[in-house]
Amino acid sequence: MRNKFRGWLKRFRWVGILLVLLAVLALFGCFWEDLKSNSATLRNLSLIVFGIIGLPLAIWRSSIADKNVKIADRNSVTDLFTKAIEQLGSGSHDKPNIEVRLGAIYSLEKLSKTNNEYYQTIIDILASYVRENAPIPPESERKPDDITRTDVQAAMTVLSRRTRKSKEPQLNLRAVYLPRVILNNKACLTGANLDGAYLRKAKLDDADLQEAELNGADLQEAELVGADLFHAQLEERANLKGTNLIAASLAGAYLDVASLQGAYLGGAQLYGTLGLTCAQLTSAINWELAYRDEQLACGAEIPPPPPSSGR
């Protein structure tokens, strides 16, 4: 509707200019005999007529120049996008060119911030890049000192610091291998699919994991201090052994069969959790200091609700 209106507006503009020209020419013709006897007046009117004729031509040339600039900008953006995608595959699967790939990842991040039409495509590409380049290896190939590869870490950093759009599709990071990944500074992983993800010893302090899917995920010894796991799904034997959940919010989280052995729960909010039992809870460290409902008293006094809980 807006484009149609603009089309009509352009047509009326040119029609208006044409009518003005015709009116000037008609007046010029009517008073031609009188004007011939007054050369100064004739010269001035001639300049006015040429000015009026030149105005639409100047407008037309300006419009064409503006369109050319927009086309050039669009082509430049397309070229940058295409080049960055090509660079993401630099090197081989076994020997990736990390430096070139890093440049491509950060170029795509910049492009996603300045060109809204490319935003979702770039987010999907980077998520796919992580899945393709960080699949979970067989257990026999994993080592205790494994760390997330540099380019994959960069892609995850870009994804976690984006400004999430309203109604943005779910971020698909299912079954990715991200040992010791560092995603601090309120990482944006709201609603992300991290089912089966390997996140041992990950740094996720203050991360936004509201409604995230972490079923069967391995978060052993991960740092989740102050993380927001409101309504997160941590079922299907999610591994939270030794995980630091101090001051984290697990309100409304699904914890059926999740392992909390040795997890740190001091100051964690467990209001309205689903599937959590006393056997699970009491296997954690400082569980008595967790804010929880009466059914999870488990023989210990429950601390008064914190002011931020709204209870």
mmCIF file of C-alpha atoms in Angstrom, residues 13 168 265:
data_model
loop_
_atom_site.group_PDB
_atom_site.id
_atom_site.type_symbol
_atom_site.label_atom_id
_atom_site.label_comp_id
_atom_site.label_asym_id
_atom_site.label_seq_id
_atom_site.Cartn_x
_atom_site.Cartn_y
_atom_site.Cartn_z
ATOM 1 C CA ARG A 13 4.343 15.565 -9.048
ATOM 2 C CA GLU A 168 13.045 -14.048 16.537
ATOM 3 C CA LEU A 265 22.991 -23.702 45.231
#
